[in-house]
mmCIF file of C-alpha atoms in Angstrom:
data_model
loop_
_atom_site.group_PDB
_atom_site.id
_atom_site.type_symbol
_atom_site.label_atom_id
_atom_site.label_comp_id
_atom_site.label_asym_id
_atom_site.label_seq_id
_atom_site.Cartn_x
_atom_site.Cartn_y
_atom_site.Cartn_z
ATOM 1 C CA GLY A 49 3.727 3.604 -11.550
ATOM 2 C CA ALA A 50 2.660 0.252 -9.987
ATOM 3 C CA ASN A 51 1.786 1.446 -6.480
ATOM 4 C CA PHE A 52 -1.621 0.219 -5.565
ATOM 5 C CA ASN A 53 -1.625 1.367 -1.978
ATOM 6 C CA PRO A 54 -2.225 4.904 -0.852
ATOM 7 C CA ALA A 55 0.357 4.618 1.980
ATOM 8 C CA VAL A 56 2.973 3.745 -0.733
ATOM 9 C CA SER A 57 1.805 6.820 -2.767
ATOM 10 C CA LEU A 58 2.137 9.041 0.368
ATOM 11 C CA ALA A 59 5.581 7.687 1.115
ATOM 12 C CA LEU A 60 6.765 8.372 -2.392
ATOM 13 C CA GLY A 61 5.311 11.932 -2.110
ATOM 14 C CA MET A 62 7.008 12.529 1.205
ATOM 15 C CA THR A 63 10.399 11.533 -0.256
ATOM 16 C CA GLY A 64 9.958 13.581 -3.431
ATOM 17 C CA LYS A 65 9.666 10.686 -5.691
ATOM 18 C CA LEU A 66 6.076 11.528 -6.633
ATOM 19 C CA PRO A 67 4.730 15.026 -7.074
ATOM 20 C CA TRP A 68 2.024 15.914 -4.554
ATOM 21 C CA GLN A 69 -0.550 16.471 -7.348
ATOM 22 C CA GLU A 70 0.017 12.892 -8.508
ATOM 23 C CA VAL A 71 -0.106 11.577 -4.981
ATOM 24 C CA ALA A 72 -3.630 13.050 -4.457
ATOM 25 C CA ILE A 73 -4.735 11.609 -7.860
ATOM 26 C CA TYR A 74 -3.165 8.174 -7.207
ATOM 27 C CA SER A 75 -4.742 8.031 -3.619
ATOM 28 C CA ALA A 76 -8.165 9.074 -4.763
ATOM 29 C CA VAL A 77 -8.270 6.545 -7.614
ATOM 30 C CA GLN A 78 -6.879 3.797 -5.301
ATOM 31 C CA LEU A 79 -9.638 4.446 -2.666
ATOM 32 C CA ILE A 80 -12.448 4.701 -5.329
ATOM 33 C CA ALA A 81 -11.119 1.487 -6.899
ATOM 34 C CA GLY A 82 -11.223 -0.376 -3.571
ATOM 35 C CA MET A 83 -14.759 0.879 -3.082
ATOM 36 C CA LEU A 84 -15.876 -0.172 -6.459
ATOM 37 C CA ALA A 85 -14.167 -3.631 -5.966
ATOM 38 C CA ALA A 86 -16.149 -4.023 -2.718
ATOM 39 C CA GLY A 87 -19.399 -3.096 -4.486
ATOM 40 C CA MET A 88 -18.655 -5.524 -7.304
ATOM 41 C CA TYR A 89 -17.894 -8.318 -4.855
ATOM 42 C CA ALA A 90 -21.366 -7.650 -3.240
ATOM 43 C CA LEU A 91 -23.223 -7.613 -6.592
ATOM 44 C CA MET A 92 -21.447 -10.736 -7.916
ATOM 45 C CA LEU A 93 -21.691 -12.958 -4.877
ATOM 46 C CA GLY A 94 -24.766 -11.372 -3.281
ATOM 47 C CA GLN A 95 -23.217 -11.190 0.076
ATOM 48 C CA VAL A 96 -21.016 -8.868 2.213
ATOM 49 C CA PHE A 97 -18.626 -9.422 5.023
ATOM 50 C CA THR A 98 -17.405 -7.215 7.874
ATOM 51 C CA LEU A 99 -13.605 -6.916 8.523
ATOM 52 C CA GLY A 100 -12.400 -7.032 11.970
ATOM 53 C CA PRO A 101 -9.828 -8.688 14.165
ATOM 54 C CA SER A 102 -10.079 -12.468 14.850
ATOM 55 C CA ALA A 103 -11.499 -13.717 18.116
ATOM 56 C CA GLY A 104 -9.122 -13.174 20.982
ATOM 57 C CA TYR A 105 -7.593 -9.943 19.522
ATOM 58 C CA ALA A 106 -8.457 -6.315 20.085
ATOM 59 C CA TRP A 107 -8.897 -3.538 17.622
ATOM 60 C CA TRP A 108 -5.619 -1.856 18.736
ATOM 61 C CA GLN A 109 -3.801 -5.066 18.100
ATOM 62 C CA ALA A 110 -5.004 -5.345 14.624
ATOM 63 C CA ALA A 111 -4.256 -1.637 14.097
ATOM 64 C CA MET A 112 -0.733 -2.088 15.267
ATOM 65 C CA SER A 113 -0.188 -4.949 12.960
ATOM 66 C CA GLU A 114 -1.448 -2.959 9.950
ATOM 67 C CA ILE A 115 0.802 -0.045 10.867
ATOM 68 C CA LEU A 116 3.882 -2.244 11.247
ATOM 69 C CA TYR A 117 3.247 -4.137 7.998
ATOM 70 C CA THR A 118 2.331 -0.952 6.059
ATOM 71 C CA PHE A 119 5.629 0.760 7.263
ATOM 72 C CA MET A 120 7.646 -2.448 6.203
ATOM 73 C CA LEU A 121 5.935 -2.255 2.762
ATOM 74 C CA CYS A 122 6.751 1.312 2.324
ATOM 75 C CA PHE A 123 10.294 0.920 3.547
ATOM 76 C CA VAL A 124 10.916 -1.932 1.061
ATOM 77 C CA VAL A 125 9.430 0.020 -1.772
ATOM 78 C CA LEU A 126 11.492 3.139 -1.051
ATOM 79 C CA ASN A 127 14.624 1.038 -0.719
ATOM 80 C CA VAL A 128 14.403 -0.962 -3.881
ATOM 81 C CA ALA A 129 12.113 0.648 -6.446
ATOM 82 C CA ALA A 130 12.677 4.337 -5.533
ATOM 83 C CA SER A 131 16.410 4.107 -4.725
ATOM 84 C CA LYS A 132 18.891 6.018 -6.752
ATOM 85 C CA ARG A 133 21.434 3.247 -5.930
ATOM 86 C CA HIS A 134 19.273 0.606 -7.782
ATOM 87 C CA ALA A 135 17.949 2.810 -10.502
ATOM 88 C CA ASP A 136 17.964 0.871 -13.801
ATOM 89 C CA LYS A 137 20.457 -1.628 -12.570
ATOM 90 C CA ASP A 138 18.494 -4.516 -11.316
ATOM 91 C CA GLN A 139 14.906 -5.638 -11.752
ATOM 92 C CA PHE A 140 14.350 -7.492 -8.593
ATOM 93 C CA TYR A 141 11.722 -4.978 -7.264
ATOM 94 C CA GLY A 142 8.728 -7.232 -7.672
ATOM 95 C CA LEU A 143 10.441 -10.083 -5.849
ATOM 96 C CA ALA A 144 11.558 -7.894 -2.989
ATOM 97 C CA ILE A 145 8.281 -6.255 -2.580
#
């Protein structure tokens, strides 16, 4: 229940750890919450910013970094929090993730 990333929800759905109906609900709520958070930021601080790669880096390099780190996040979540081997034995999930 503490997955805040649509990629993690999708990974849990693909492995059968989360029903597809819940994957859709989780993902929709996560995306809407992100948009609401961005709106609240703009309302509270009166400014917005654009996201993009730092100077000297191309979009494809930033995208490859995002893909790599998202894969690593999903891999760790699936191997510690959703593993049958670790079920109800250890509570190191938060530290590992």
